[in-house]
Short mmCIF file of C-alpha atoms and ligand atoms in Angstrom, two decimals:
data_model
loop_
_atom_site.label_atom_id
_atom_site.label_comp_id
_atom_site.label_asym_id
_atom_site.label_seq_id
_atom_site.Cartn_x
_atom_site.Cartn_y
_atom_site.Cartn_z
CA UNK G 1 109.42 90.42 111.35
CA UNK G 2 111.08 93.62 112.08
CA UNK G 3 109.42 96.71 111.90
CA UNK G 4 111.49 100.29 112.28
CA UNK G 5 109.39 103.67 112.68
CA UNK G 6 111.43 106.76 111.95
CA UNK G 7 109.85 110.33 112.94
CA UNK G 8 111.39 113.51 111.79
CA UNK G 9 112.15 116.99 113.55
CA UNK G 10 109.27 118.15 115.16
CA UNK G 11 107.28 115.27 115.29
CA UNK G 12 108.00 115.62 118.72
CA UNK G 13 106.02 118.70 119.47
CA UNK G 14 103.06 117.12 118.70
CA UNK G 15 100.14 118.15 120.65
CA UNK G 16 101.28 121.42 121.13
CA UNK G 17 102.68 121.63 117.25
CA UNK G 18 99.90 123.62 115.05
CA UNK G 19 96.98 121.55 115.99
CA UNK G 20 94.81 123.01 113.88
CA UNK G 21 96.98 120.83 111.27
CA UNK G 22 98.41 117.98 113.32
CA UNK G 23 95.50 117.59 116.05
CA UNK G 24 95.97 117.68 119.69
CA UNK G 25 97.22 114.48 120.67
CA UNK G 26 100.87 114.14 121.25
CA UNK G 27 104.07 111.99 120.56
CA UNK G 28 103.46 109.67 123.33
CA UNK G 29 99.82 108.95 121.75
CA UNK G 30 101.02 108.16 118.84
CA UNK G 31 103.77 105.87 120.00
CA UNK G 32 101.09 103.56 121.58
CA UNK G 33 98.85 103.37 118.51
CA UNK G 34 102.14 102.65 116.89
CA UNK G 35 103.10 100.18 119.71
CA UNK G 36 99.78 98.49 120.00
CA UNK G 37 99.28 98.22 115.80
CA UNK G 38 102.70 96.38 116.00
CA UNK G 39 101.47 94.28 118.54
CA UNK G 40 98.04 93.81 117.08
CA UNK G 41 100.09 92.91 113.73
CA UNK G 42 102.26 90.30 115.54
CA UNK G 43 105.83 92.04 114.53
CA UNK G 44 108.31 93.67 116.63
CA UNK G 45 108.96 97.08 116.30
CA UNK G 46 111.63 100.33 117.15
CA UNK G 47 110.21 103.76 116.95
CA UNK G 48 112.78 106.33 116.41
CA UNK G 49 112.64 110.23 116.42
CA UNK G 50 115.25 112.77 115.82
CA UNK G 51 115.31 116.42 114.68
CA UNK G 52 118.80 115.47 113.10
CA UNK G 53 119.10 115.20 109.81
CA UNK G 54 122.23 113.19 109.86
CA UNK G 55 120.97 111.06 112.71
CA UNK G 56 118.25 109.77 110.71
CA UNK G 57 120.80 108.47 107.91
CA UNK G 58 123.16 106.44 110.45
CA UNK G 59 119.38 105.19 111.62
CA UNK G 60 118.58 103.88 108.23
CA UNK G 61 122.23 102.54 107.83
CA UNK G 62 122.35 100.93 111.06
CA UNK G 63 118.98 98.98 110.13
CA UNK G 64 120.66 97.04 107.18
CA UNK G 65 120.11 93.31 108.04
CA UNK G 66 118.53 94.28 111.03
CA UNK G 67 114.76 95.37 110.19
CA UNK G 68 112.93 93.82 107.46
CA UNK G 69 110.79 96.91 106.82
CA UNK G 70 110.49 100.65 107.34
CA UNK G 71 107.76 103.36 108.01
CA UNK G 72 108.86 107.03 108.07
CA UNK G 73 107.87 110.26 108.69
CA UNK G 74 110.29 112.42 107.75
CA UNK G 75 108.70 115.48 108.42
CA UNK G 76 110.24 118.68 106.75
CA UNK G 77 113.21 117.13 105.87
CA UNK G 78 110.92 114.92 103.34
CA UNK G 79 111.20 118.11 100.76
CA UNK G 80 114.96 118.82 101.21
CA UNK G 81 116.81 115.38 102.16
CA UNK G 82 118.45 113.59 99.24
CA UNK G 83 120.65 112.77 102.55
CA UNK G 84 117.73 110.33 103.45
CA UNK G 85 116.61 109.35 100.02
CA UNK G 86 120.45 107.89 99.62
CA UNK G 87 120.26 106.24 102.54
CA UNK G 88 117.01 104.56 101.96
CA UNK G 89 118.22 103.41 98.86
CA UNK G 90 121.66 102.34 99.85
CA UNK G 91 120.03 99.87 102.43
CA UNK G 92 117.11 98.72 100.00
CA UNK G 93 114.68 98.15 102.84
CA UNK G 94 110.87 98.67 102.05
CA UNK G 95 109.58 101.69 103.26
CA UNK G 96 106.69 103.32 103.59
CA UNK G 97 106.39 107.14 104.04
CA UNK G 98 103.65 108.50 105.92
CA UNK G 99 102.42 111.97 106.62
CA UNK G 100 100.29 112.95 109.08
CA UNK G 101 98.68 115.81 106.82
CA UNK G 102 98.07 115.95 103.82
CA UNK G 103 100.78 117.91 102.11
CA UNK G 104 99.35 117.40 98.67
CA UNK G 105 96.83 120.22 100.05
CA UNK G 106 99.16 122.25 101.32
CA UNK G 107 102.29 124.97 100.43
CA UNK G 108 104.13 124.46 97.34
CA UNK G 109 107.13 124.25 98.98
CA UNK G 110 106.38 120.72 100.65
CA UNK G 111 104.80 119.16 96.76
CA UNK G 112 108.60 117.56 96.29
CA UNK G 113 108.58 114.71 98.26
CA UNK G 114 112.55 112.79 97.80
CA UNK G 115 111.77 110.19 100.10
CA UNK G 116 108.82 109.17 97.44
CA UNK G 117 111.28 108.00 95.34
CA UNK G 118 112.17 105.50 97.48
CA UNK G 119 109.50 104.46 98.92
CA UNK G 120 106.89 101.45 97.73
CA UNK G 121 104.10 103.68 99.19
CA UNK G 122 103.14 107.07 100.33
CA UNK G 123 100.26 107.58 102.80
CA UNK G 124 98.84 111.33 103.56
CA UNK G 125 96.06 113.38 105.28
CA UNK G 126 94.95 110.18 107.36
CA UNK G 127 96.09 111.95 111.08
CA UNK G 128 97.53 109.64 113.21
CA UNK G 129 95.80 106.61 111.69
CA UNK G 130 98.34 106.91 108.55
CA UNK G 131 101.30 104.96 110.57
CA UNK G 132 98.39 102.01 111.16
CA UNK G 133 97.49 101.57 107.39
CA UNK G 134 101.18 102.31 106.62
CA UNK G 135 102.07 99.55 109.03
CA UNK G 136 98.95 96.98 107.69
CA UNK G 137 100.32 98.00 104.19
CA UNK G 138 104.10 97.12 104.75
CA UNK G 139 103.43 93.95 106.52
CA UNK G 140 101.34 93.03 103.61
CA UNK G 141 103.30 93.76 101.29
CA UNK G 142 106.78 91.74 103.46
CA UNK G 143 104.56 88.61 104.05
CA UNK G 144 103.84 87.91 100.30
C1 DQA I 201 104.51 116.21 107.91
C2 DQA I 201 104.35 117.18 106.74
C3 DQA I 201 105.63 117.97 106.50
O1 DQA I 201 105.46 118.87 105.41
C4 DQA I 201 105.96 118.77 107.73
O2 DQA I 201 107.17 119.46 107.56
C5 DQA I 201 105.97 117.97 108.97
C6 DQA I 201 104.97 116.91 109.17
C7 DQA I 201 103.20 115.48 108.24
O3 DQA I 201 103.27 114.49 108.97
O4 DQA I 201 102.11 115.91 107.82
O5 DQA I 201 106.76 118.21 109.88
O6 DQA I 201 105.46 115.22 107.53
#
C-alpha cells in the first residue's frame, strides 16, 4: 500500500510559524512521526510540501494509479482551492484532510473547508498527532 502526504504553503515554517497555534516543533519533526507511523503501519509512503497552489494539483494528478491513498494538509489553500478539490476528485483517491489546529475554533474566514468535500474524513485540533490517526484511519479504511 501506497501512502502520499501532501503539506500546503507554510507548513514549512513550522517551528518558527505562530507557535502559540502550531507548537514549536518543526517540519522535519513532523516528517519522522509521519515516516515512522508509515513504517509502524507497514505501508510505503511520499511526503510532499509545496507553497504552490498549482504544484499541489499536478501532485494529486501525478498520483493516479500510483498511491492507493492520500492524507493532506492543505493549509490556507483548504478555504480557497476548488483547484485542489477538482483534482482530488478527478483522481478519486481516498483522502484524508488533516489540520494541525483546529480551525473549527478559529476565524471565520477558514469555516469553508473545499477539500471536505472530497475527502472521506477530516481530522482537526489534534497537533501533530492528527497525520498519525489520519494515517491509522486511511489504512483502515483501504484494507477493508
Ligand atoms: C492549517 C489551518 C489553516 O487554516 C492554515 O491556513 C494553515 C494550517 C492547520 O494545519 O491547522 O496553514 O491547515
Amino acid at each position: 500500500m501506497k501512502i502520499l502526504i501532501i503539506n500546503g504553503p507554510n507548513l514549512n515554517m513550522l517551528g518558527l510559524r505562530e507557535p502559540e497555534i502550531y507548537g514549536d516543533k518543526n517540519y522535519s519533526a513532523l516528517c519522522r512521526l509521519i515516516k515512522k507511523t508509515c513504517n509502524d503501519l507497514g505501508v510505503d509512503c511520499e511526503i510532499y510540501q509545496s507553497n504552490h497552489e498549482g504544484a499541489i494539483v499536478d501532485k494529486i494528478q501525478d498520483a493516479y494509479s500510483v498511491f492507493d491513498g492520500i492524507v493532506i494538509n492543505p493549509a490556507a489553500y483548504t478555504h480557497t482551492s476548488i483547484a485542489i478539490l477538482d483534482a482530488l476528485k478527478s483522481v478519486s483517491i481516498p483522502t484524508v484532510e488533516v489540520h494541525i489546529s483546529d480551525v473549527s475554533k478559529r476565524e471565520d474566514f477558514r469555516q469553508l473547508s473545499y477539500v471536505s468535500l472530497a475527502a472521506i474524513k477530516t481530522v482537526m485540533g489534534l497537533g501533530f498527532d492528527g497525520y498519525k490517526v489520519a494515517l491509522e484511519y486511511l489504512v483502515e479504511y483501504l484494507s477493508k
